[in-house]
């Protein structure tokens, strides 16, 4: 049985990144994964996926998406809450 982690933020909260490459940037929480303790913040931690051309899609492309970060690397932005 997997144990769910307690996360101190909720979906829709405005948060500030406190460590890592995106330090001191702010964004809105889009999604929370309680099983892994990771969250997805809008506009933060973009990753790129290279898609090869195939028979349906004859042109290759580069798709970007927001990767999850651990909830301990963000703090709740109290100015936006009150």
XYZ file of N, CA, C and O in Angstrom:
328
model
N 0.844 -1.177 0.000
C 0.000 0.000 0.000
C 0.891 1.243 0.000
O 1.783 1.382 0.814
N 0.661 2.140 -0.932
C 1.490 3.331 -1.037
C 1.004 4.412 -0.081
O -0.198 4.587 0.128
N 1.955 5.121 0.492
C 1.628 6.166 1.452
C 1.571 7.506 0.741
O 2.464 7.853 -0.013
N 0.499 8.270 0.970
C 0.376 9.579 0.348
C 1.082 10.621 1.197
O 1.025 10.581 2.422
N 1.767 11.552 0.519
C 2.473 12.609 1.214
C 1.545 13.782 1.479
O 0.660 14.078 0.685
N 1.752 14.438 2.600
C 0.982 15.629 2.923
C 1.625 16.814 2.202
O 2.810 17.081 2.360
N 0.846 17.508 1.392
C 1.348 18.614 0.590
C 0.762 19.913 1.146
O -0.438 19.995 1.410
N 1.608 20.934 1.334
C 1.189 22.178 1.973
C 0.558 23.187 1.021
O 0.209 24.287 1.443
N 0.397 22.844 -0.251
C -0.240 23.743 -1.217
C -1.434 23.041 -1.853
O -1.543 21.823 -1.795
N -2.317 23.825 -2.449
C -3.488 23.284 -3.127
C -3.499 23.766 -4.570
O -2.791 24.712 -4.923
N -4.314 23.131 -5.390
C -4.455 23.542 -6.784
C -5.033 24.954 -6.820
O -5.992 25.259 -6.121
N -4.407 25.821 -7.613
C -4.855 27.201 -7.729
C -4.074 28.173 -6.864
O -4.221 29.387 -7.014
N -3.238 27.680 -5.946
C -2.436 28.555 -5.093
C -1.313 29.209 -5.891
O -0.766 28.614 -6.820
N -0.942 30.438 -5.513
C 0.190 31.137 -6.096
C 1.411 30.787 -5.240
O 1.402 30.988 -4.028
N 2.468 30.240 -5.859
C 3.641 29.795 -5.115
C 4.901 30.445 -5.678
O 4.935 30.884 -6.826
N 5.956 30.479 -4.836
C 7.270 30.971 -5.234
C 8.245 29.812 -5.139
O 8.254 29.079 -4.140
N 9.090 29.646 -6.157
C 10.099 28.593 -6.162
C 11.252 29.042 -5.274
O 11.747 30.160 -5.426
N 11.705 28.187 -4.334
C 12.745 28.591 -3.394
C 14.090 27.934 -3.664
O 15.081 28.320 -3.053
N 14.148 26.960 -4.581
C 15.439 26.356 -4.894
C 15.425 25.823 -6.310
O 14.371 25.570 -6.886
N 16.617 25.680 -6.873
C 16.741 25.139 -8.209
C 16.942 26.219 -9.258
O 17.195 27.386 -8.959
N 16.825 25.819 -10.506
C 17.096 26.701 -11.638
C 16.110 27.863 -11.717
O 16.460 28.966 -12.120
N 14.883 27.659 -11.295
C 13.826 28.678 -11.386
C 13.609 29.405 -10.058
O 12.498 29.841 -9.757
N 14.672 29.576 -9.278
C 14.569 30.198 -7.961
C 14.009 31.620 -8.071
O 14.332 32.358 -8.991
N 13.141 31.989 -7.124
C 12.490 33.307 -7.008
C 11.467 33.585 -8.095
O 11.015 34.716 -8.226
N 11.062 32.602 -8.873
C 10.000 32.786 -9.853
C 8.672 32.353 -9.232
O 8.640 31.498 -8.352
N 7.578 32.958 -9.688
C 6.270 32.633 -9.135
C 5.385 32.023 -10.216
O 5.575 32.272 -11.406
N 4.434 31.231 -9.781
C 3.491 30.605 -10.701
C 2.325 30.017 -9.940
O 2.287 29.994 -8.714
N 1.363 29.516 -10.699
C 0.133 28.963 -10.130
C 0.201 27.436 -10.180
O 0.628 26.864 -11.187
N -0.225 26.778 -9.115
C -0.220 25.314 -9.054
C -1.336 24.781 -9.950
O -2.502 25.144 -9.790
N -0.962 23.913 -10.900
C -1.926 23.338 -11.838
C -2.391 21.965 -11.381
O -3.566 21.644 -11.421
N -1.431 21.135 -10.927
C -1.741 19.740 -10.615
C -0.869 19.278 -9.458
O 0.280 19.706 -9.329
N -1.407 18.381 -8.615
C -0.671 17.817 -7.486
C -0.720 16.303 -7.573
O -1.787 15.722 -7.778
N 0.436 15.661 -7.418
C 0.514 14.211 -7.339
C 0.903 13.851 -5.907
O 2.063 13.948 -5.528
N -0.077 13.466 -5.093
C 0.173 13.191 -3.679
C 0.981 11.913 -3.463
O 1.625 11.755 -2.430
N 0.952 11.011 -4.419
C 1.696 9.756 -4.280
C 3.202 10.004 -4.307
O 3.948 9.414 -3.522
N 3.651 10.899 -5.194
C 5.080 11.196 -5.301
C 5.468 12.479 -4.583
O 6.653 12.749 -4.401
N 4.483 13.300 -4.209
C 4.768 14.561 -3.532
C 5.228 15.648 -4.477
O 5.863 16.607 -4.056
N 4.912 15.514 -5.760
C 5.353 16.499 -6.746
C 4.170 17.322 -7.242
O 3.034 16.863 -7.242
N 4.474 18.550 -7.671
C 3.448 19.449 -8.176
C 3.885 20.013 -9.524
O 5.078 20.034 -9.830
N 2.919 20.457 -10.309
C 3.201 21.110 -11.583
C 2.784 22.567 -11.438
O 1.653 22.864 -11.055
N 3.740 23.478 -11.724
C 3.504 24.909 -11.601
C 3.482 25.514 -12.995
O 4.338 25.209 -13.826
N 2.502 26.367 -13.248
C 2.310 26.970 -14.568
C 3.496 27.872 -14.920
O 3.865 28.762 -14.168
N 4.113 27.605 -16.084
C 5.208 28.432 -16.585
C 6.566 28.128 -15.984
O 7.524 28.844 -16.244
N 6.689 27.073 -15.187
C 7.940 26.729 -14.521
C 8.386 25.332 -14.948
O 7.572 24.435 -15.108
N 9.698 25.150 -15.114
C 10.329 23.848 -15.364
C 9.849 23.206 -16.663
O 9.333 22.094 -16.673
N 10.029 23.906 -17.774
C 9.663 23.364 -19.083
C 10.668 22.317 -19.535
O 11.877 22.500 -19.410
N 10.179 21.216 -20.061
C 10.996 20.173 -20.675
C 10.545 20.027 -22.122
O 9.425 20.402 -22.477
N 11.413 19.477 -22.950
C 11.126 19.346 -24.373
C 11.180 17.889 -24.797
O 12.059 17.149 -24.362
N 10.238 17.488 -25.625
C 10.196 16.130 -26.155
C 10.289 16.213 -27.667
O 9.489 16.894 -28.310
N 11.267 15.531 -28.234
C 11.462 15.515 -29.672
C 10.664 14.359 -30.259
O 10.864 13.210 -29.895
N 9.744 14.682 -31.167
C 8.868 13.684 -31.777
C 9.362 13.419 -33.191
O 9.476 14.345 -34.001
N 9.667 12.159 -33.480
C 10.139 11.787 -34.812
C 8.990 11.758 -35.806
O 7.857 11.475 -35.437
N 9.288 12.028 -37.068
C 8.237 11.903 -38.078
C 7.849 10.435 -38.270
O 8.683 9.551 -38.189
N 6.565 10.180 -38.512
C 6.096 8.833 -38.802
C 5.115 8.905 -39.964
O 4.967 9.944 -40.600
N 4.432 7.826 -40.234
C 3.540 7.802 -41.407
C 2.349 8.757 -41.258
O 1.928 9.362 -42.224
N 1.812 8.893 -40.040
C 0.682 9.798 -39.832
C 1.137 11.257 -39.828
O 0.514 12.126 -40.415
N 2.236 11.512 -39.132
C 2.753 12.870 -38.988
C 4.090 12.935 -39.726
O 5.092 12.471 -39.223
N 4.092 13.514 -40.917
C 5.290 13.492 -41.747
C 6.324 14.529 -41.342
O 7.427 14.530 -41.871
N 5.973 15.416 -40.427
C 6.912 16.431 -39.966
C 7.209 16.178 -38.496
O 6.301 16.036 -37.682
N 8.493 16.124 -38.152
C 8.882 15.993 -36.758
C 8.680 17.314 -36.040
O 8.601 18.370 -36.663
N 8.562 17.255 -34.737
C 8.340 18.477 -33.977
C 8.955 18.361 -32.596
O 9.340 17.280 -32.154
N 9.042 19.492 -31.926
C 9.529 19.546 -30.557
C 8.379 20.045 -29.694
O 7.919 21.170 -29.845
N 7.905 19.179 -28.784
C 6.805 19.545 -27.893
C 7.384 19.953 -26.542
O 8.295 19.312 -26.033
N 6.841 21.017 -25.970
C 7.284 21.443 -24.645
C 6.154 21.204 -23.644
O 4.978 21.366 -23.966
N 6.535 20.817 -22.434
C 5.566 20.580 -21.382
C 6.192 20.932 -20.039
O 7.415 20.991 -19.910
N 5.342 21.185 -19.043
C 5.811 21.532 -17.709
C 6.052 20.260 -16.913
O 5.159 19.445 -16.755
N 7.274 20.094 -16.430
C 7.632 18.906 -15.653
C 7.349 19.176 -14.171
O 7.385 20.325 -13.722
N 7.068 18.126 -13.406
C 6.772 18.322 -11.977
C 8.023 18.631 -11.160
O 9.128 18.239 -11.526
N 7.832 19.367 -10.059
C 8.895 19.630 -9.096
C 8.385 19.226 -7.717
O 7.174 19.143 -7.483
N 9.304 18.947 -6.798
C 8.921 18.490 -5.462
C 8.296 19.640 -4.674
O 8.711 20.791 -4.800
N 7.299 19.304 -3.863
C 6.562 20.343 -3.133
C 7.425 21.051 -2.099
O 7.113 22.170 -1.690
N 8.528 20.454 -1.684
C 9.405 21.103 -0.704
C 10.221 22.231 -1.323
O 10.830 23.009 -0.600
N 10.230 22.333 -2.647
C 10.986 23.386 -3.325
C 10.149 24.621 -3.610
O 10.610 25.524 -4.311
N 8.930 24.671 -3.084
C 8.081 25.846 -3.280
C 7.553 26.332 -1.929
O 7.496 25.574 -0.956
N 7.224 27.621 -1.877
C 6.565 28.163 -0.694
C 5.313 28.910 -1.141
O 5.260 29.464 -2.246
N 4.334 28.932 -0.270
C 3.065 29.580 -0.563
C 3.272 31.086 -0.558
O 3.913 31.637 0.331
N 2.766 31.755 -1.579
C 2.893 33.199 -1.696
C 1.759 33.833 -0.901
O 0.623 33.900 -1.373
N 2.057 34.304 0.299
C 1.006 34.804 1.201
C 0.427 36.131 0.759
O -0.699 36.465 1.106
N 1.141 36.910 -0.050
C 0.612 38.190 -0.523
C -0.591 37.983 -1.422
O -1.518 38.765 -1.438
N -0.595 36.894 -2.192
C -1.691 36.609 -3.122
C -2.902 36.023 -2.403
O -4.010 36.144 -2.861
N -2.682 35.357 -1.266
C -3.770 34.681 -0.556
C -4.666 35.679 0.157
O -5.883 35.625 0.097
N -4.044 36.638 0.891
C -4.855 37.559 1.697
C -5.447 38.706 0.944
O -5.565 38.846 -0.153
